Amino acid sequence: MEVVILPGSKQIGSLAADAIEELLRRKPDAVLGLATGSSPLPVYDELARRHEQDGLDLSRARGFALDEYVGLGPGHPQSYREVIRREFTDRVNIAPDHVHSPDGSAADIPAACQAYEDAIKAAGGVDLQLLGVGTDGHIGFNEPGSSLASRTRIKSLIEQTRRDNARFFGSIHDVPHHVITQGLATIMDARHVILIATGAQKAQAVRDFVEGPVAAICAASVLQMHPHATVMVDEAAASSLRLADYYRHTYDNKPPWQGL
Ligand code: GLP
């Protein structure tokens, strides 16, 4: 796990966009794992800017969302399918039928989860997965206690997550209780994972998953077992890390050929 401490969201957006641009140059039909929440927004903004101003081409790229609310209904503005369309895919030239998300309206949820796993596999797996982290250490919607071997499935949200996400809905009463999320093992199959965390409210979760034990109580800690995980944090989110100076020193002195 590489920890990169940057001054703010702008620099994080730019560095993560560099990794995606480099991937697309190498593999134009790359499969991107798309996260929602506010953390990846600077990356989407930067990719949209590069598409518009520098002609960054995503016409052959494919995308898979991490998770989805259950029961919001197609077209609901807070469904993650809509959020990803609004915040990212409508702003670049990725083909709409190349972008997939779990079907939160399916009558048969377990079948929809299996179909999602099958679709990721059929696409050749995720090349680069963007992630945020919840204040309780969740990734996707893998709440504390999620099996480290989990695959795409239905989960119940913890009250804290519903409170955190109420800002998008207006009221906590409108936040669904159930979600479909890629499992931790599904996420671990991605070839490269970039997790973004900004702000002091994430400092404890960042310390727990980067420097604490690998444990289901902090789902993101499973990334300690990932062969290529990059954690991009701002100074506030890094403020509780014990080894912050070491991470800074390592990144500042990294041989250029190593890349991200
Ligand atoms: C939601 C999403 C996660 C996201 C988390 C943090 O719960 N399911 O994928 O990482 O929120 O969101 P934010 O980046 O807005 O803090």
mmCIF file of C-alpha atoms and ligand atoms in Angstrom:
data_model
loop_
_atom_site.group_PDB
_atom_site.id
_atom_site.type_symbol
_atom_site.label_atom_id
_atom_site.label_comp_id
_atom_site.label_asym_id
_atom_site.label_seq_id
_atom_site.Cartn_x
_atom_site.Cartn_y
_atom_site.Cartn_z
ATOM 1 C CA MET A 1 0.000 0.000 0.000
ATOM 2 C CA GLU A 2 1.411 3.351 -1.046
ATOM 3 C CA VAL A 3 0.276 6.438 0.868
ATOM 4 C CA VAL A 4 0.558 9.728 -1.011
ATOM 5 C CA ILE A 5 -0.057 12.885 1.028
ATOM 6 C CA LEU A 6 -0.976 15.882 -1.109
ATOM 7 C CA PRO A 7 -1.924 19.467 -0.237
ATOM 8 C CA GLY A 8 -5.538 19.244 -1.381
ATOM 9 C CA SER A 9 -8.267 17.865 -3.632
ATOM 10 C CA LYS A 10 -6.982 19.566 -6.752
ATOM 11 C CA GLN A 11 -3.619 17.817 -6.591
ATOM 12 C CA ILE A 12 -5.327 14.509 -5.743
ATOM 13 C CA GLY A 13 -7.682 14.867 -8.719
ATOM 14 C CA SER A 14 -4.786 15.602 -10.999
ATOM 15 C CA LEU A 15 -2.603 12.686 -9.838
ATOM 16 C CA ALA A 16 -5.453 10.154 -10.034
ATOM 17 C CA ALA A 17 -6.379 11.488 -13.490
ATOM 18 C CA ASP A 18 -2.735 11.006 -14.547
ATOM 19 C CA ALA A 19 -2.992 7.329 -13.601
ATOM 20 C CA ILE A 20 -6.248 6.925 -15.546
ATOM 21 C CA GLU A 21 -4.894 8.776 -18.570
ATOM 22 C CA GLU A 22 -1.754 6.643 -18.580
ATOM 23 C CA LEU A 23 -3.896 3.486 -18.338
ATOM 24 C CA LEU A 24 -6.123 4.585 -21.250
ATOM 25 C CA ARG A 25 -3.093 5.335 -23.380
ATOM 26 C CA ARG A 26 -1.771 1.830 -22.730
ATOM 27 C CA LYS A 27 -5.199 0.159 -22.924
ATOM 28 C CA PRO A 28 -7.902 2.262 -24.634
ATOM 29 C CA ASP A 29 -10.663 -0.211 -23.706
ATOM 30 C CA ALA A 30 -9.666 -0.257 -20.023
ATOM 31 C CA VAL A 31 -12.282 -1.109 -17.408
ATOM 32 C CA LEU A 32 -12.691 1.633 -14.798
ATOM 33 C CA GLY A 33 -14.253 0.996 -11.395
ATOM 34 C CA LEU A 34 -16.364 4.049 -10.568
ATOM 35 C CA ALA A 35 -17.096 5.287 -7.060
ATOM 36 C CA THR A 36 -19.654 7.819 -5.893
ATOM 37 C CA GLY A 37 -19.533 10.190 -2.918
ATOM 38 C CA SER A 38 -17.692 13.493 -2.878
ATOM 39 C CA SER A 39 -14.133 12.078 -2.702
ATOM 40 C CA PRO A 40 -13.747 11.085 -6.391
ATOM 41 C CA LEU A 41 -15.387 14.262 -7.753
ATOM 42 C CA PRO A 42 -12.067 16.119 -8.311
ATOM 43 C CA VAL A 43 -10.920 13.159 -10.437
ATOM 44 C CA TYR A 44 -14.075 13.274 -12.564
ATOM 45 C CA ASP A 45 -13.741 17.059 -12.898
ATOM 46 C CA GLU A 46 -10.156 16.719 -14.054
ATOM 47 C CA LEU A 47 -10.956 13.918 -16.529
ATOM 48 C CA ALA A 48 -13.826 16.008 -17.948
ATOM 49 C CA ARG A 49 -11.475 18.969 -18.302
ATOM 50 C CA ARG A 50 -8.829 16.869 -20.056
ATOM 51 C CA HIS A 51 -11.485 15.400 -22.351
ATOM 52 C CA GLU A 52 -12.758 18.844 -23.277
ATOM 53 C CA GLN A 53 -9.460 20.708 -23.522
ATOM 54 C CA ASP A 54 -6.898 18.040 -24.440
ATOM 55 C CA GLY A 55 -9.077 15.507 -26.270
ATOM 56 C CA LEU A 56 -8.673 12.699 -23.725
ATOM 57 C CA ASP A 57 -10.511 9.819 -25.385
ATOM 58 C CA LEU A 58 -12.734 7.434 -23.412
ATOM 59 C CA SER A 59 -14.714 6.156 -26.382
ATOM 60 C CA ARG A 60 -13.546 2.578 -25.867
ATOM 61 C CA ALA A 61 -13.368 2.639 -22.048
ATOM 62 C CA ARG A 62 -15.831 0.701 -19.932
ATOM 63 C CA GLY A 63 -17.079 1.398 -16.413
ATOM 64 C CA PHE A 64 -18.573 -0.491 -13.472
ATOM 65 C CA ALA A 65 -20.106 1.261 -10.481
ATOM 66 C CA LEU A 66 -19.169 0.030 -7.040
ATOM 67 C CA ASP A 67 -22.590 0.023 -5.474
ATOM 68 C CA GLU A 68 -26.224 1.075 -5.683
ATOM 69 C CA TYR A 69 -29.147 1.774 -3.374
ATOM 70 C CA VAL A 70 -31.946 -0.784 -3.357
ATOM 71 C CA GLY A 71 -35.429 0.382 -4.224
ATOM 72 C CA LEU A 72 -34.878 3.933 -5.465
ATOM 73 C CA GLY A 73 -36.227 3.187 -8.895
ATOM 74 C CA PRO A 74 -34.722 3.963 -12.283
ATOM 75 C CA GLY A 75 -33.917 7.620 -12.850
ATOM 76 C CA HIS A 76 -34.013 8.595 -9.143
ATOM 77 C CA PRO A 77 -31.552 11.532 -8.908
ATOM 78 C CA GLN A 78 -29.706 9.965 -5.948
ATOM 79 C CA SER A 79 -29.400 6.492 -7.449
ATOM 80 C CA TYR A 80 -25.706 5.918 -8.015
ATOM 81 C CA ARG A 81 -26.384 5.117 -11.658
ATOM 82 C CA GLU A 82 -27.688 8.685 -12.072
ATOM 83 C CA VAL A 83 -24.944 10.232 -9.928
ATOM 84 C CA ILE A 84 -22.215 8.601 -12.017
ATOM 85 C CA ARG A 85 -23.949 9.652 -15.226
ATOM 86 C CA ARG A 86 -24.266 13.254 -14.007
ATOM 87 C CA GLU A 87 -20.875 13.633 -12.366
ATOM 88 C CA PHE A 88 -18.778 11.731 -14.860
ATOM 89 C CA THR A 89 -19.966 9.731 -17.839
ATOM 90 C CA ASP A 90 -22.133 12.458 -19.414
ATOM 91 C CA ARG A 91 -19.115 14.790 -19.303
ATOM 92 C CA VAL A 92 -16.775 12.550 -21.308
ATOM 93 C CA ASN A 93 -17.185 10.421 -24.420
ATOM 94 C CA ILE A 94 -17.614 7.027 -22.760
ATOM 95 C CA ALA A 95 -20.441 5.141 -24.482
ATOM 96 C CA PRO A 96 -23.511 4.962 -22.183
ATOM 97 C CA ASP A 97 -23.916 1.241 -22.862
ATOM 98 C CA HIS A 98 -20.347 0.693 -21.647
ATOM 99 C CA VAL A 99 -21.290 1.875 -18.145
ATOM 100 C CA HIS A 100 -22.804 -0.651 -15.751
ATOM 101 C CA SER A 101 -24.222 -0.522 -12.246
ATOM 102 C CA PRO A 102 -25.868 -3.079 -9.964
ATOM 103 C CA ASP A 103 -29.627 -3.307 -10.507
ATOM 104 C CA GLY A 104 -31.138 -1.976 -7.288
ATOM 105 C CA SER A 105 -34.676 -2.428 -8.643
ATOM 106 C CA ALA A 106 -34.318 -6.109 -9.511
ATOM 107 C CA ALA A 107 -37.073 -8.449 -8.336
ATOM 108 C CA ASP A 108 -34.433 -11.133 -7.762
ATOM 109 C CA ILE A 109 -31.574 -9.376 -5.948
ATOM 110 C CA PRO A 110 -29.254 -12.399 -5.558
ATOM 111 C CA ALA A 111 -29.566 -13.098 -9.308
ATOM 112 C CA ALA A 112 -28.811 -9.437 -10.080
ATOM 113 C CA CYS A 113 -25.710 -9.604 -7.847
ATOM 114 C CA GLN A 114 -24.477 -12.738 -9.603
ATOM 115 C CA ALA A 115 -25.155 -11.146 -12.990
ATOM 116 C CA TYR A 116 -23.053 -8.162 -11.942
ATOM 117 C CA GLU A 117 -20.140 -10.373 -10.916
ATOM 118 C CA ASP A 118 -20.455 -12.222 -14.239
ATOM 119 C CA ALA A 119 -20.487 -8.954 -16.217
ATOM 120 C CA ILE A 120 -17.290 -7.712 -14.525
ATOM 121 C CA LYS A 121 -15.631 -11.035 -15.261
ATOM 122 C CA ALA A 122 -16.816 -11.033 -18.886
ATOM 123 C CA ALA A 123 -15.308 -7.551 -19.306
ATOM 124 C CA GLY A 124 -11.935 -8.951 -18.233
ATOM 125 C CA GLY A 125 -11.994 -7.516 -14.693
ATOM 126 C CA VAL A 126 -11.489 -3.986 -13.414
ATOM 127 C CA ASP A 127 -8.188 -2.355 -14.378
ATOM 128 C CA LEU A 128 -8.379 0.642 -12.073
ATOM 129 C CA GLN A 129 -10.824 0.982 -9.205
ATOM 130 C CA LEU A 130 -11.502 4.391 -7.645
ATOM 131 C CA LEU A 131 -12.606 4.303 -4.023
ATOM 132 C CA GLY A 132 -13.627 6.646 -1.247
ATOM 133 C CA VAL A 133 -13.864 5.557 2.364
ATOM 134 C CA GLY A 134 -16.728 5.957 4.819
ATOM 135 C CA THR A 135 -16.188 7.416 8.286
ATOM 136 C CA ASP A 136 -16.622 3.850 9.597
ATOM 137 C CA GLY A 137 -13.964 2.504 7.203
ATOM 138 C CA HIS A 138 -16.378 1.113 4.611
ATOM 139 C CA ILE A 139 -15.443 0.865 0.944
ATOM 140 C CA GLY A 140 -18.253 0.551 -1.559
ATOM 141 C CA PHE A 141 -20.989 -0.151 0.959
ATOM 142 C CA ASN A 142 -19.079 -2.888 2.776
ATOM 143 C CA GLU A 143 -19.988 -1.917 6.295
ATOM 144 C CA PRO A 144 -18.020 -3.028 9.376
ATOM 145 C CA GLY A 145 -18.249 -6.792 9.751
ATOM 146 C CA SER A 146 -18.284 -7.457 6.001
ATOM 147 C CA SER A 147 -16.536 -10.660 5.079
ATOM 148 C CA LEU A 148 -13.108 -10.025 3.632
ATOM 149 C CA ALA A 149 -14.020 -12.719 1.072
ATOM 150 C CA SER A 150 -17.372 -11.146 0.106
ATOM 151 C CA ARG A 151 -18.657 -10.754 -3.454
ATOM 152 C CA THR A 152 -21.434 -8.516 -4.798
ATOM 153 C CA ARG A 153 -24.456 -8.825 -2.495
ATOM 154 C CA ILE A 154 -27.145 -6.942 -0.590
ATOM 155 C CA LYS A 155 -26.110 -5.123 2.620
ATOM 156 C CA SER A 156 -27.905 -3.145 5.324
ATOM 157 C CA LEU A 157 -26.512 0.311 6.018
ATOM 158 C CA ILE A 158 -25.276 1.300 9.450
ATOM 159 C CA GLU A 159 -27.077 4.279 10.971
ATOM 160 C CA GLN A 160 -23.921 6.437 10.765
ATOM 161 C CA THR A 161 -23.657 5.874 6.993
ATOM 162 C CA ARG A 162 -27.323 6.804 6.531
ATOM 163 C CA ARG A 163 -26.664 9.962 8.561
ATOM 164 C CA ASP A 164 -23.528 10.753 6.489
ATOM 165 C CA ASN A 165 -25.439 10.288 3.239
ATOM 166 C CA ALA A 166 -28.578 12.166 4.348
ATOM 167 C CA ARG A 167 -27.003 15.342 2.966
ATOM 168 C CA PHE A 168 -27.681 14.067 -0.545
ATOM 169 C CA PHE A 169 -31.322 13.211 0.199
ATOM 170 C CA GLY A 170 -32.457 16.116 2.361
ATOM 171 C CA SER A 171 -33.574 13.868 5.212
ATOM 172 C CA ILE A 172 -32.228 10.675 6.764
ATOM 173 C CA HIS A 173 -35.720 9.187 6.416
ATOM 174 C CA ASP A 174 -35.294 9.157 2.649
ATOM 175 C CA VAL A 175 -31.964 7.265 2.717
ATOM 176 C CA PRO A 176 -32.588 3.604 1.834
ATOM 177 C CA HIS A 177 -31.700 0.952 4.393
ATOM 178 C CA HIS A 178 -30.499 -1.544 1.788
ATOM 179 C CA VAL A 179 -27.858 -1.425 -0.915
ATOM 180 C CA ILE A 180 -26.097 -3.687 -3.384
ATOM 181 C CA THR A 181 -22.326 -3.437 -3.218
ATOM 182 C CA GLN A 182 -19.366 -5.105 -4.820
ATOM 183 C CA GLY A 183 -17.835 -7.288 -2.132
ATOM 184 C CA LEU A 184 -14.401 -6.857 -0.631
ATOM 185 C CA ALA A 185 -13.061 -9.786 -2.668
ATOM 186 C CA THR A 186 -14.616 -8.253 -5.801
ATOM 187 C CA ILE A 187 -12.791 -4.980 -5.096
ATOM 188 C CA MET A 188 -9.579 -6.870 -4.323
ATOM 189 C CA ASP A 189 -9.692 -8.387 -7.830
ATOM 190 C CA ALA A 190 -9.143 -4.946 -9.415
ATOM 191 C CA ARG A 191 -5.617 -4.650 -10.803
ATOM 192 C CA HIS A 192 -4.966 -1.214 -9.307
ATOM 193 C CA VAL A 193 -6.955 0.469 -6.554
ATOM 194 C CA ILE A 194 -6.829 4.208 -5.835
ATOM 195 C CA LEU A 195 -8.526 5.250 -2.603
ATOM 196 C CA ILE A 196 -9.108 8.961 -2.011
ATOM 197 C CA ALA A 197 -9.824 10.503 1.391
ATOM 198 C CA THR A 198 -9.980 14.190 2.218
ATOM 199 C CA GLY A 199 -10.872 16.208 5.305
ATOM 200 C CA ALA A 200 -10.395 15.796 9.050
ATOM 201 C CA GLN A 201 -13.580 13.722 9.359
ATOM 202 C CA LYS A 202 -11.733 10.892 7.565
ATOM 203 C CA ALA A 203 -8.542 11.014 9.669
ATOM 204 C CA GLN A 204 -9.534 8.245 12.078
ATOM 205 C CA ALA A 205 -10.772 5.898 9.332
ATOM 206 C CA VAL A 206 -7.562 6.499 7.364
ATOM 207 C CA ARG A 207 -5.378 5.703 10.341
ATOM 208 C CA ASP A 208 -7.429 2.590 11.136
ATOM 209 C CA PHE A 209 -7.299 1.086 7.655
ATOM 210 C CA VAL A 210 -3.725 2.093 6.773
ATOM 211 C CA GLU A 211 -2.007 1.381 10.073
ATOM 212 C CA GLY A 212 -4.438 -0.734 12.085
ATOM 213 C CA PRO A 213 -4.940 -4.480 11.888
ATOM 214 C CA VAL A 214 -6.558 -6.128 8.861
ATOM 215 C CA ALA A 215 -10.001 -6.819 10.230
ATOM 216 C CA ALA A 216 -13.620 -6.922 9.093
ATOM 217 C CA ILE A 217 -14.467 -4.214 11.635
ATOM 218 C CA CYS A 218 -12.630 -1.809 9.305
ATOM 219 C CA ALA A 219 -13.427 -3.048 5.790
ATOM 220 C CA ALA A 220 -10.907 -0.831 3.965
ATOM 221 C CA SER A 221 -8.067 -2.502 5.905
ATOM 222 C CA VAL A 222 -8.350 -5.415 3.457
ATOM 223 C CA LEU A 223 -6.455 -3.161 1.020
ATOM 224 C CA GLN A 224 -3.309 -3.861 3.052
ATOM 225 C CA MET A 225 -3.407 -7.226 1.256
ATOM 226 C CA HIS A 226 -3.748 -5.687 -2.211
ATOM 227 C CA PRO A 227 -0.655 -5.891 -4.425
ATOM 228 C CA HIS A 228 -1.220 -2.435 -5.956
ATOM 229 C CA ALA A 229 -3.153 -0.030 -3.749
ATOM 230 C CA THR A 230 -2.553 3.725 -3.777
ATOM 231 C CA VAL A 231 -4.032 5.832 -0.986
ATOM 232 C CA MET A 232 -4.272 9.545 -1.793
ATOM 233 C CA VAL A 233 -5.012 11.787 1.159
ATOM 234 C CA ASP A 234 -4.903 15.479 1.938
ATOM 235 C CA GLU A 235 -3.096 16.835 5.004
ATOM 236 C CA ALA A 236 -6.269 16.801 7.128
ATOM 237 C CA ALA A 237 -7.115 13.170 6.345
ATOM 238 C CA ALA A 238 -3.443 12.258 6.962
ATOM 239 C CA SER A 239 -3.298 14.065 10.309
ATOM 240 C CA SER A 240 -3.582 10.926 12.488
ATOM 241 C CA LEU A 241 -1.121 8.758 10.559
ATOM 242 C CA ARG A 242 1.830 7.677 12.713
ATOM 243 C CA LEU A 243 4.159 7.244 9.755
ATOM 244 C CA ALA A 244 3.128 10.366 7.803
ATOM 245 C CA ASP A 245 6.715 11.648 7.581
ATOM 246 C CA TYR A 246 7.916 8.324 6.232
ATOM 247 C CA TYR A 247 5.176 8.259 3.557
ATOM 248 C CA ARG A 248 6.121 11.822 2.508
ATOM 249 C CA HIS A 249 9.807 10.980 2.363
ATOM 250 C CA THR A 250 9.171 7.806 0.370
ATOM 251 C CA TYR A 251 6.956 9.538 -2.202
ATOM 252 C CA ASP A 252 9.286 12.533 -2.556
ATOM 253 C CA ASN A 253 12.243 10.243 -3.251
ATOM 254 C CA LYS A 254 10.495 7.701 -5.429
ATOM 255 C CA PRO A 255 12.397 6.696 -8.556
ATOM 256 C CA PRO A 256 10.512 8.239 -11.509
ATOM 257 C CA TRP A 257 10.423 4.922 -13.426
ATOM 258 C CA GLN A 258 8.216 3.441 -10.721
ATOM 259 C CA GLY A 259 5.154 5.514 -11.616
ATOM 260 C CA LEU A 260 2.091 5.186 -9.421
HETATM 261 C C1 GLP B 1 -20.819 6.267 0.289
HETATM 262 C C2 GLP B 1 -20.339 5.402 -0.874
HETATM 263 C C3 GLP B 1 -18.867 5.108 -0.759
HETATM 264 C C4 GLP B 1 -18.104 6.383 -0.461
HETATM 265 C C5 GLP B 1 -18.557 6.945 0.853
HETATM 266 C C6 GLP B 1 -17.790 8.188 1.257
HETATM 267 O O1 GLP B 1 -21.165 5.542 1.397
HETATM 268 N N1 GLP B 1 -21.054 4.179 -0.999
HETATM 269 O O2 GLP B 1 -18.419 4.516 -1.973
HETATM 270 O O3 GLP B 1 -16.737 6.114 -0.423
HETATM 271 O O4 GLP B 1 -19.925 7.279 0.703
HETATM 272 O O5 GLP B 1 -18.348 9.311 0.658
HETATM 273 P P1 GLP B 1 -17.648 10.727 0.575
HETATM 274 O O6 GLP B 1 -16.579 10.589 -0.443
HETATM 275 O O7 GLP B 1 -18.738 11.644 0.106
HETATM 276 O O8 GLP B 1 -17.152 11.036 1.916
#
